[in-house]
mmCIF file with all atom_site columns, C-alpha atoms in Angstrom:
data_model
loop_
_atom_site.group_PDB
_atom_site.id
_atom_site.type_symbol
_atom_site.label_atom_id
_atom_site.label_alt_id
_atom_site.label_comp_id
_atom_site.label_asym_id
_atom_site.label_entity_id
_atom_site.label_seq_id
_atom_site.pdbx_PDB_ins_code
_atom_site.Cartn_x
_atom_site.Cartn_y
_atom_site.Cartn_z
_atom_site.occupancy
_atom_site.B_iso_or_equiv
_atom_site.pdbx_formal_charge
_atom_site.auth_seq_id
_atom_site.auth_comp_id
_atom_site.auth_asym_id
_atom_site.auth_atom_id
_atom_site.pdbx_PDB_model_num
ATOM 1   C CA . UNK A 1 1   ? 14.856  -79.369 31.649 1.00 35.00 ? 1182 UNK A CA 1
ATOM 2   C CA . UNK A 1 2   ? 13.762  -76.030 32.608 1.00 36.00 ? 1183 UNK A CA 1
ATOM 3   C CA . UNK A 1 3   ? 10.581  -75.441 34.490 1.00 40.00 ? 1184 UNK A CA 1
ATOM 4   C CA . UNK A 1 4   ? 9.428   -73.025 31.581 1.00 37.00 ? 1185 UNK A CA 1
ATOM 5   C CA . UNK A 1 5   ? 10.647  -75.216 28.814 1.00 35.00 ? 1186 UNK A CA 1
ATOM 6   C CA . UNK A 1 6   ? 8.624   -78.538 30.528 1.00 35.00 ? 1187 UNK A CA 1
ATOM 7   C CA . UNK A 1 7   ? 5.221   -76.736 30.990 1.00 35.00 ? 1188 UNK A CA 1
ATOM 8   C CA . UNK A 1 8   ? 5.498   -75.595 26.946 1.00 35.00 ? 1189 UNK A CA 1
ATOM 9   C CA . UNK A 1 9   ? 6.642   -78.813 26.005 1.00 32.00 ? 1190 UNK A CA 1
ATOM 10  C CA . UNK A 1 10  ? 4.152   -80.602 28.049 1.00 31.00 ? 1191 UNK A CA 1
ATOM 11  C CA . UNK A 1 11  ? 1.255   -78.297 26.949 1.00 33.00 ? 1192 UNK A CA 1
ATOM 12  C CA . UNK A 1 12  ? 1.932   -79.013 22.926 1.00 33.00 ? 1193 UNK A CA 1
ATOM 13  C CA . UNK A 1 13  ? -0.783  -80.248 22.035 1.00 33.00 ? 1194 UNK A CA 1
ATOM 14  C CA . UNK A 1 14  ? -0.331  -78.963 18.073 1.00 30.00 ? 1195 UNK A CA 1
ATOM 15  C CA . UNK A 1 15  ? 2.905   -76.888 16.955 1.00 29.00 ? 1196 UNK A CA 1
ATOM 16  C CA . UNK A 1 16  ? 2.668   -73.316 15.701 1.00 33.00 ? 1197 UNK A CA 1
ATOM 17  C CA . UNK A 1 17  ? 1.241   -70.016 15.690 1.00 30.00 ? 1198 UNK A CA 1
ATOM 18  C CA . UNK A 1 18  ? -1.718  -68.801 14.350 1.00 32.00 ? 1199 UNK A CA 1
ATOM 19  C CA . UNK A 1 19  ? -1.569  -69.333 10.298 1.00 34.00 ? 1200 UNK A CA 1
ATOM 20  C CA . UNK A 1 20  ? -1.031  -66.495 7.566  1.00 34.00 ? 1201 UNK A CA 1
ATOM 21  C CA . UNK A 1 21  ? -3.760  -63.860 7.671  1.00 36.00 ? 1202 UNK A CA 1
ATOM 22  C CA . UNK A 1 22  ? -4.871  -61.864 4.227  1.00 38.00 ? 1203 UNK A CA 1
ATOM 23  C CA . UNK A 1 23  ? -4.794  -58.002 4.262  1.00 39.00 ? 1204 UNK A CA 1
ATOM 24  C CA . UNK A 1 24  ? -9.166  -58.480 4.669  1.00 43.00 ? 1205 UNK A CA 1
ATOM 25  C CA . UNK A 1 25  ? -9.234  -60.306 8.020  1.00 40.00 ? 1206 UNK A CA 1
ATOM 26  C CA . UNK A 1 26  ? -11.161 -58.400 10.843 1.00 40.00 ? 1207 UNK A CA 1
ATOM 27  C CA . UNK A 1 27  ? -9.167  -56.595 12.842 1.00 41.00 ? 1208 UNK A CA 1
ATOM 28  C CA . UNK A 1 28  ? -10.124 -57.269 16.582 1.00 43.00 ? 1209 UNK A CA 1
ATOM 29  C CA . UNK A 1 29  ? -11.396 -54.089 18.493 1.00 41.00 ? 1210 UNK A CA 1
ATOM 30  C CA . UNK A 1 30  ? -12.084 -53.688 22.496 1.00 44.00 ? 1211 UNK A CA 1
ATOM 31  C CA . UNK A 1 31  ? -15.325 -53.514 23.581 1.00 42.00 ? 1212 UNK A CA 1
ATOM 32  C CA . UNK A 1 32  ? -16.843 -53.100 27.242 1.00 43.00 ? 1213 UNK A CA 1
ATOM 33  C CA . UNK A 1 33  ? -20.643 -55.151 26.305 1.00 42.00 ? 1214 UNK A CA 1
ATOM 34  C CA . UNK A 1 34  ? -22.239 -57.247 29.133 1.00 43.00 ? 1215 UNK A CA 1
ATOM 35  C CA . UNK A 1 35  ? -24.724 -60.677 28.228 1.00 45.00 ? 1216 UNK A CA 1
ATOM 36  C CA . UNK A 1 36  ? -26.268 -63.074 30.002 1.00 47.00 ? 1217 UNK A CA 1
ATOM 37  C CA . UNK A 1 37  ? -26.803 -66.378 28.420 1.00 44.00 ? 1218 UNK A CA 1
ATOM 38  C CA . UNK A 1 38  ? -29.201 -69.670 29.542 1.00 45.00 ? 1219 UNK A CA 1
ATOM 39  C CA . UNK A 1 39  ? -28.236 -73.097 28.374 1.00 44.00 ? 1220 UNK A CA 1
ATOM 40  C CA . UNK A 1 40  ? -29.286 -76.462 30.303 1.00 42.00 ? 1221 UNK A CA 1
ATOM 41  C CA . UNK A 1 41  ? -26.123 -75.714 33.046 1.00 42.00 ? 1222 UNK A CA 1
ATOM 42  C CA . UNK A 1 42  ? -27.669 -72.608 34.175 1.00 42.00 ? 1223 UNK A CA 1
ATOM 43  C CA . UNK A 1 43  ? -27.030 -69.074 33.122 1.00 45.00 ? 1224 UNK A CA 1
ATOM 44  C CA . UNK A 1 44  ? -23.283 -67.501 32.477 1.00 50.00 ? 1225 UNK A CA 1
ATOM 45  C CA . UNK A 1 45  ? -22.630 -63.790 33.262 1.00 50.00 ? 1226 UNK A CA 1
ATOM 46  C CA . UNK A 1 46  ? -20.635 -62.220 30.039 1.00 53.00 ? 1227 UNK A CA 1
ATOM 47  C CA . UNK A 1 47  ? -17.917 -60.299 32.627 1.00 60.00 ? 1228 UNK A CA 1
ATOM 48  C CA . UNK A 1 48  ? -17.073 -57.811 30.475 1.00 81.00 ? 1229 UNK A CA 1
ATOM 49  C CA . UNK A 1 49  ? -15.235 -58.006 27.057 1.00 87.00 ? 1230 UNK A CA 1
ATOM 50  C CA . UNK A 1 50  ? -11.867 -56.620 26.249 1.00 93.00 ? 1231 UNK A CA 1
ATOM 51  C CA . UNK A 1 51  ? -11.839 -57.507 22.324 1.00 94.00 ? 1232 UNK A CA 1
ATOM 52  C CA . UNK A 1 52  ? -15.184 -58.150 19.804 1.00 96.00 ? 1233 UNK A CA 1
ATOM 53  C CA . UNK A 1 53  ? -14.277 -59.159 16.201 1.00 96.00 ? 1234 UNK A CA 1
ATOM 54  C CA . UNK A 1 54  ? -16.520 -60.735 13.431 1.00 96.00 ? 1235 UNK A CA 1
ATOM 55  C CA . UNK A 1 55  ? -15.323 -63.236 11.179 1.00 96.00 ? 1236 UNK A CA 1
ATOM 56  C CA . UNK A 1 56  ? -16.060 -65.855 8.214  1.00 95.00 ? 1237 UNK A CA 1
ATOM 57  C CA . UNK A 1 57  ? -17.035 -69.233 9.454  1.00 94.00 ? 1238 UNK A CA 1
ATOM 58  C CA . UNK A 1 58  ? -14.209 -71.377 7.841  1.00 93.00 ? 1239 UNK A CA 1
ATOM 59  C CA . UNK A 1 59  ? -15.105 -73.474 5.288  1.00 87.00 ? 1240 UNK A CA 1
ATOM 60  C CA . UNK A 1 60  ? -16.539 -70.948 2.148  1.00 71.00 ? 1241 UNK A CA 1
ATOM 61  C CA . UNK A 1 61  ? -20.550 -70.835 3.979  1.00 77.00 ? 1242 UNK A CA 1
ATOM 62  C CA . UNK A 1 62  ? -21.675 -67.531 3.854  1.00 85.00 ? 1243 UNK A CA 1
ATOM 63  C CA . UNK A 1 63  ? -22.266 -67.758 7.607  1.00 91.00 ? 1244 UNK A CA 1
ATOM 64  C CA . UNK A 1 64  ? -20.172 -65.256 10.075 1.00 95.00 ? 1245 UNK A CA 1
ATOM 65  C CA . UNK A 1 65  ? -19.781 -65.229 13.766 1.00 96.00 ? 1246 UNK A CA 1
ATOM 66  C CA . UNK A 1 66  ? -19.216 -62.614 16.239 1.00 97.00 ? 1247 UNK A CA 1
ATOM 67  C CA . UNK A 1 67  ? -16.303 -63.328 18.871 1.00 97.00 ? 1248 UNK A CA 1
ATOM 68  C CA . UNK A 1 68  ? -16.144 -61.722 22.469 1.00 97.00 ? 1249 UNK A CA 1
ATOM 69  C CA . UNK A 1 69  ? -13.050 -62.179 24.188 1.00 98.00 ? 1250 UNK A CA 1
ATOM 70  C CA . UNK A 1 70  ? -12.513 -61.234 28.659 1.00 97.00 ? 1251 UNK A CA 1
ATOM 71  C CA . UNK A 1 71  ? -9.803  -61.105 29.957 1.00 97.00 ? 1252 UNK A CA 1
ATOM 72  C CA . UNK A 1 72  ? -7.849  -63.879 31.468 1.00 98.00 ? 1253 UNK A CA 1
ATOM 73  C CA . UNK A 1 73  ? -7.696  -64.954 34.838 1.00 97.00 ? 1254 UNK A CA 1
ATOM 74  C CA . UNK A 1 74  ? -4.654  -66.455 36.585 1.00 97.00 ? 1255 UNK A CA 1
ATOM 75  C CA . UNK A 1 75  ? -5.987  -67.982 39.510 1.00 97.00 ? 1256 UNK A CA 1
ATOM 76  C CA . UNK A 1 76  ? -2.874  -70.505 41.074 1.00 95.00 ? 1257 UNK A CA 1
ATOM 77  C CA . UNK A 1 77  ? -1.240  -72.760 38.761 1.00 96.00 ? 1258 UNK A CA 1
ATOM 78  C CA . UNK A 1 78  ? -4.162  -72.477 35.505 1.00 97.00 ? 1259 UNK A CA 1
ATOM 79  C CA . UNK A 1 79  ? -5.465  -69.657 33.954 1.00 98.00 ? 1260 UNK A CA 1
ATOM 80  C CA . UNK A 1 80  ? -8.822  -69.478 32.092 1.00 98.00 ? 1261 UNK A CA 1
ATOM 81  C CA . UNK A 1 81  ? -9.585  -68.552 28.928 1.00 98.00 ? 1262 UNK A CA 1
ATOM 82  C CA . UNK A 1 82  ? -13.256 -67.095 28.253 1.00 98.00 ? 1263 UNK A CA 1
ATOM 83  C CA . UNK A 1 83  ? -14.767 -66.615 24.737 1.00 98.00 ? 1264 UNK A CA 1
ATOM 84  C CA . UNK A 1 84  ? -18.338 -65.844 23.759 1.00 97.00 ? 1265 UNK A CA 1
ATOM 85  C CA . UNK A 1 85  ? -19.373 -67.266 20.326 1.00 97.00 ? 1266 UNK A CA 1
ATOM 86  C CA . UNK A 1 86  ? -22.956 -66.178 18.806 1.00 97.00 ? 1267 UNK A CA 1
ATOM 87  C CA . UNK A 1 87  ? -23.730 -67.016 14.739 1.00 95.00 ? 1268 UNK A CA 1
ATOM 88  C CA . UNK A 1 88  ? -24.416 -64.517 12.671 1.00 93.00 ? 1269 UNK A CA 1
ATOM 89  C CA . UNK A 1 89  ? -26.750 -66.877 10.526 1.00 87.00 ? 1270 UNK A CA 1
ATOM 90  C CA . UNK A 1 90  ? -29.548 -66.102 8.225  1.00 82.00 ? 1271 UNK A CA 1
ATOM 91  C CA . UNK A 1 91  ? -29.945 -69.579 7.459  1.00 81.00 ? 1272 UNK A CA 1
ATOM 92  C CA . UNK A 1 92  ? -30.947 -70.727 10.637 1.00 83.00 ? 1273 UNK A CA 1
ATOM 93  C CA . UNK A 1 93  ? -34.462 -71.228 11.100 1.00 81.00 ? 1274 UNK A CA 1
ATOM 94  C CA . UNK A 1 94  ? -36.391 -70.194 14.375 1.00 83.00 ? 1275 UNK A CA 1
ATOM 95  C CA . UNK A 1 95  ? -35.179 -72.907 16.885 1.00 83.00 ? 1276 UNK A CA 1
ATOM 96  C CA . UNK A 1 96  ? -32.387 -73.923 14.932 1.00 92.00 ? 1277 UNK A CA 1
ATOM 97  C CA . UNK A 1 97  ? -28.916 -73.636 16.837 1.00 94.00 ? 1278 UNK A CA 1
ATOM 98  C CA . UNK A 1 98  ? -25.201 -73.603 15.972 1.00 94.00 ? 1279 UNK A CA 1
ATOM 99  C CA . UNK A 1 99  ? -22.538 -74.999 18.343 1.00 95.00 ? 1280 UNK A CA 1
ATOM 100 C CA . UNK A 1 100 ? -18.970 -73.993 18.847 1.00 97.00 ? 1281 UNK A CA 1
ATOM 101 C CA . UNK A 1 101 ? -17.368 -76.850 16.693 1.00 96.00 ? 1282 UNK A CA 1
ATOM 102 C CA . UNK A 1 102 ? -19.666 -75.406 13.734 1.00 95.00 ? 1283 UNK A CA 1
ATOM 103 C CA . UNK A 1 103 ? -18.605 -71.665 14.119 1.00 96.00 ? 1284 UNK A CA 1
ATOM 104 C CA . UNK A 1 104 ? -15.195 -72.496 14.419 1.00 96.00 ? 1285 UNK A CA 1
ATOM 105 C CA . UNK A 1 105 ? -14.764 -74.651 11.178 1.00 94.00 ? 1286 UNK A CA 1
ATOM 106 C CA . UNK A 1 106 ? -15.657 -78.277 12.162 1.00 94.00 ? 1287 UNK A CA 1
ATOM 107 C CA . UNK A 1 107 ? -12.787 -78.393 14.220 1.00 90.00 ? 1288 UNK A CA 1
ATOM 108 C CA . UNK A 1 108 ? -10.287 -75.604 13.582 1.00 95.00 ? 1289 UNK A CA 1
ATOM 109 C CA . UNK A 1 109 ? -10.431 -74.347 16.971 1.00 97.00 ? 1290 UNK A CA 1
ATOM 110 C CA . UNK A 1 110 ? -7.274  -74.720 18.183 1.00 97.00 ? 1291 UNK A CA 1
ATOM 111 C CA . UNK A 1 111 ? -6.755  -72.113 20.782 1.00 98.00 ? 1292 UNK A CA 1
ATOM 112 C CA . UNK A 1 112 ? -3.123  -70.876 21.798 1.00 98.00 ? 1293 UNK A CA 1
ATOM 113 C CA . UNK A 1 113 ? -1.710  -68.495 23.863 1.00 98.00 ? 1294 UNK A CA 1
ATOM 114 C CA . UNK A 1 114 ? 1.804   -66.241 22.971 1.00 97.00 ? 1295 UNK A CA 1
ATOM 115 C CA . UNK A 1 115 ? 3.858   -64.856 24.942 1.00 96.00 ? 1296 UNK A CA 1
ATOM 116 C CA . UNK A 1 116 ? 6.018   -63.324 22.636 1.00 94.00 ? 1297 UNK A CA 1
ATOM 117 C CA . UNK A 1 117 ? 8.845   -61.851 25.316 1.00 93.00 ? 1298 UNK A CA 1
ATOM 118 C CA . UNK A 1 118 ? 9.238   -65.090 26.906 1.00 93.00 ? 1299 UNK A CA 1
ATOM 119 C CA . UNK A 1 119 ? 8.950   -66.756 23.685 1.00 94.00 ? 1300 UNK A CA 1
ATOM 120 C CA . UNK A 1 120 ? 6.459   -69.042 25.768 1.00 96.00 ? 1301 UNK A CA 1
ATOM 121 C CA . UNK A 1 121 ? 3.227   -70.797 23.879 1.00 97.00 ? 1302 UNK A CA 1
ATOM 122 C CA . UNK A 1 122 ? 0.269   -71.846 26.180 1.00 98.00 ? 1303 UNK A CA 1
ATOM 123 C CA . UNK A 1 123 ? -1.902  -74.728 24.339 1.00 97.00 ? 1304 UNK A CA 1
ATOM 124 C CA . UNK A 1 124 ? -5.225  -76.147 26.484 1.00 98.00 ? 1305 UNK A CA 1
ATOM 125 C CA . UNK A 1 125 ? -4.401  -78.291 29.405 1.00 98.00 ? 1306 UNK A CA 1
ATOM 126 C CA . UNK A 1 126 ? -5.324  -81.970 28.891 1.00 95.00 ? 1307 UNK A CA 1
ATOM 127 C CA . UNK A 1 127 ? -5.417  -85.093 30.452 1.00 92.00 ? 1308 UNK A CA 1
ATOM 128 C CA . UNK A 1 128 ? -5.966  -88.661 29.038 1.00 88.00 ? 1309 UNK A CA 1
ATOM 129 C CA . UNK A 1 129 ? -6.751  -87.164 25.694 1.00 84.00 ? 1310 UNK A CA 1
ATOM 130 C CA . UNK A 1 130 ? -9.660  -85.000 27.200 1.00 90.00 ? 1311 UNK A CA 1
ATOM 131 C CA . UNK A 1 131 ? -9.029  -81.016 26.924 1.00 93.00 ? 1312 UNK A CA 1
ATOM 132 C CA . UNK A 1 132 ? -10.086 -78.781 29.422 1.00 97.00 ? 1313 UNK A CA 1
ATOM 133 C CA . UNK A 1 133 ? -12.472 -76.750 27.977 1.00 97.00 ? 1314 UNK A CA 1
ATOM 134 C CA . UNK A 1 134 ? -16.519 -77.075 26.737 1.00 97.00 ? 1315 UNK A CA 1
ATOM 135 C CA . UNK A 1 135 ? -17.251 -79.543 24.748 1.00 96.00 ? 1316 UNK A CA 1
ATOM 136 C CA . UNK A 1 136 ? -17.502 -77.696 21.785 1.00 97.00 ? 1317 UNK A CA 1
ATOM 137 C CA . UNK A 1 137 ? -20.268 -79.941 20.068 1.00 96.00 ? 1318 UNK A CA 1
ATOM 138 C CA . UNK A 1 138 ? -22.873 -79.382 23.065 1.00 96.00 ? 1319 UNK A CA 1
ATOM 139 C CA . UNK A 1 139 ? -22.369 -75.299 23.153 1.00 97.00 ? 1320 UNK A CA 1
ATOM 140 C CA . UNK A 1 140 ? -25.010 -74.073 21.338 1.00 96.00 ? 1321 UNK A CA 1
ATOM 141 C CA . UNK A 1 141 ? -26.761 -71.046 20.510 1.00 96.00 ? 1322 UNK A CA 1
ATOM 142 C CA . UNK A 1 142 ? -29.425 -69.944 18.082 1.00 94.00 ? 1323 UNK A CA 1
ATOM 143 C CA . UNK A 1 143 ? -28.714 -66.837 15.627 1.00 94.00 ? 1324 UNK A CA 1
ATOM 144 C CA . UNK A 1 144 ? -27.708 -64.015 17.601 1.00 94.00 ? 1325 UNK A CA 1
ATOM 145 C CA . UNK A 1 145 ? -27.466 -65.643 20.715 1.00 95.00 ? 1326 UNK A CA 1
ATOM 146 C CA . UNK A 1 146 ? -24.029 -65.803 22.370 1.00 96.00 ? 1327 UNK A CA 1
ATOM 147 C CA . UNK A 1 147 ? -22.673 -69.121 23.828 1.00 97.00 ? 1328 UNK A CA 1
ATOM 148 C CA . UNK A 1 148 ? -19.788 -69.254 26.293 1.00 97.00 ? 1329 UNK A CA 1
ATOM 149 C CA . UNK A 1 149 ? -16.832 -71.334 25.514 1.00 98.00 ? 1330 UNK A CA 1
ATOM 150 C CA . UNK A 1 150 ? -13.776 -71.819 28.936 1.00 98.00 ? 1331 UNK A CA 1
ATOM 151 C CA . UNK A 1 151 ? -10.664 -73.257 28.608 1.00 98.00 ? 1332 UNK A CA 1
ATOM 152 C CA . UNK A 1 152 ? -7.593  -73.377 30.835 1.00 98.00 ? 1333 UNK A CA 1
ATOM 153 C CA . UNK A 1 153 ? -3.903  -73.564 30.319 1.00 98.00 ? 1334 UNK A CA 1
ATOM 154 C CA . UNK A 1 154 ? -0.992  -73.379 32.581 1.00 97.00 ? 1335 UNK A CA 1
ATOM 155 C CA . UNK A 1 155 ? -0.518  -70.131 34.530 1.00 97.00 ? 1336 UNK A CA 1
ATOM 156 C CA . UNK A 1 156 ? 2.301   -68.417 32.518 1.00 96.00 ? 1337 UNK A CA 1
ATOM 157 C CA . UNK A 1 157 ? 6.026   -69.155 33.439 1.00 90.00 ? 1338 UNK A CA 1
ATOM 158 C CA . UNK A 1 158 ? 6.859   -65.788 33.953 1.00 91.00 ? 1339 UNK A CA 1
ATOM 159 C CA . UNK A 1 159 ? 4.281   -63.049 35.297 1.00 94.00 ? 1340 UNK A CA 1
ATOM 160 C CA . UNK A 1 160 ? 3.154   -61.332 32.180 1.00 96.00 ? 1341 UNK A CA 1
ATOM 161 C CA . UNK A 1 161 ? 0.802   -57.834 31.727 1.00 97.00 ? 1342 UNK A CA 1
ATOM 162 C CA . UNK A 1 162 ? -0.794  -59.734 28.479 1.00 97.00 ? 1343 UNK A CA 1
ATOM 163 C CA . UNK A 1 163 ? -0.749  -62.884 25.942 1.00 98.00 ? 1344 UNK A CA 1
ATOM 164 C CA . UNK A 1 164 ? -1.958  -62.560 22.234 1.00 98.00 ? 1345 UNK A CA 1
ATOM 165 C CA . UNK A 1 165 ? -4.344  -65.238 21.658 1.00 98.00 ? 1346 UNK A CA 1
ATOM 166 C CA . UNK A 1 166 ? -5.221  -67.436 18.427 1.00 98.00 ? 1347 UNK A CA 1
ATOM 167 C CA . UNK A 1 167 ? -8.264  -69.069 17.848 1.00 98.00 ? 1348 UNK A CA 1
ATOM 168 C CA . UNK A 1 168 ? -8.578  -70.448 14.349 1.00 97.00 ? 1349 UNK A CA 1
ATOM 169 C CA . UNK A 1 169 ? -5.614  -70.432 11.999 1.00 95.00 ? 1350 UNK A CA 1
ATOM 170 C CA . UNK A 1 170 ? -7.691  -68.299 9.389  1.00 95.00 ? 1351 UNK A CA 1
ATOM 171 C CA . UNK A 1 171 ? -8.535  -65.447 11.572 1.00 97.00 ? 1352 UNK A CA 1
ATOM 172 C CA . UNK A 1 172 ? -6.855  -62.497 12.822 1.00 96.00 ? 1353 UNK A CA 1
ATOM 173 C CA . UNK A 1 173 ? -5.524  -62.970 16.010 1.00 97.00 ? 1354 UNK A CA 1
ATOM 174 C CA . UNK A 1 174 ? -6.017  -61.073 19.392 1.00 97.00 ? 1355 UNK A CA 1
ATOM 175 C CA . UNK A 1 175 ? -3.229  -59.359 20.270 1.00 97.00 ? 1356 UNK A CA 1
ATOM 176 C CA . UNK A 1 176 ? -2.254  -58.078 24.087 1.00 97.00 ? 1357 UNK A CA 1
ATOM 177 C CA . UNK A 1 177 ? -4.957  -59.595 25.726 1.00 97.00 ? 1358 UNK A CA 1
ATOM 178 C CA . UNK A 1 178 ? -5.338  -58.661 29.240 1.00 97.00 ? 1359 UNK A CA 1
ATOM 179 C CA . UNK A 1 179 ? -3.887  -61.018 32.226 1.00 97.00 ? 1360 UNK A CA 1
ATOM 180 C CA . UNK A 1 180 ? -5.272  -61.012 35.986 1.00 97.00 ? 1361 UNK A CA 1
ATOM 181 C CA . UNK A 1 181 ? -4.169  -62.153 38.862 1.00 96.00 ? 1362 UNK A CA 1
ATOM 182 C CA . UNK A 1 182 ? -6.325  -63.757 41.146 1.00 87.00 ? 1363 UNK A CA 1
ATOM 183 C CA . UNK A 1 183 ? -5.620  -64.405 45.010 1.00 58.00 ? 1364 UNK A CA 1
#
């Protein structure tokens, strides 16, 4: 089997792309903001997003979420994936929080990479049925606040300028993401 073929196959973690999008999704625009967030790790340094887009949380709540993507980073034989999730939620009261899995629809993130030249897909890395990425259940923040969410995949098969990225199924996805090499 081909090296390119065996890192797809091995990385399937769920089949297909992103899902069918209506003619009202967000469209995802680029954006150069920089935040600083505190949880109980420490504090993570927002490096500088490429694409900000705000959309519905699934599930019919009136709740929204704004979604800040950076660029991703090659560095050897993984590359990282860096998101910033913060709730747009009247509902929460003061020192009420959301976390990730909530945002994202109970469990509809499902985050994939395309590479649509090599006709390559790039699904979180895994191993013994634990993803690498947060734990989307402990990464919270409270309305307005912005929580960072990592995951890595395989470095891509073939070196590549950018990789449209999907998130949830319902939700327009990012396209031409930026990649970057690391030493």
């Amino acid at each position: 089997m081909r090296a390119s073929v065996a890192v797809t196959v091995v990385l399937v973690g769920v089949l297909g792309l992103a899902g069918c999008t209506g003619g009202d999704d967000p469209e995802p625009s680029g954006t150069g903001s920089a935040v600083a967030t505190t949880g109980p790790g420490g504090t993570a340094q927002q490096a500088g997003t490429v694409f900000e887009a705000t959309f519905p949380v699934p599930g019919g709540s009136d709740s929204q979420v704004r979604v800040e993507v950076e660029p991703l980073v090659v560095q050897g034989r993984t590359m990282e994936l860096r998101v910033w999730f913060t709730p747009d939620d009247d509902s929460l009261a003061d020192g009420d929080t959301a976390n990730v899995y909530e945002m994202t629809g109970d469990g509809d993130l499902l985050p994939a990479l395309n590479d649509l030249e090599h006709l390559t897909q790039y699904f979180v890395l895994s191993e013994t049925g634990q993803q690498w990425a947060t734990d989307t259940v402990r990464a919270e923040a409270a309305n307005g606040e912005p929580v960072l969410y990592q995951a890595w995949f395989a470095a891509p098969t073939e070196r590549v300028e950018a990789l449209d990225l999907s998130l949830v199924a319902s939700w327009a996805p990012f396209e031409n993401v930026p990649v970057t090499y690391g030493d």
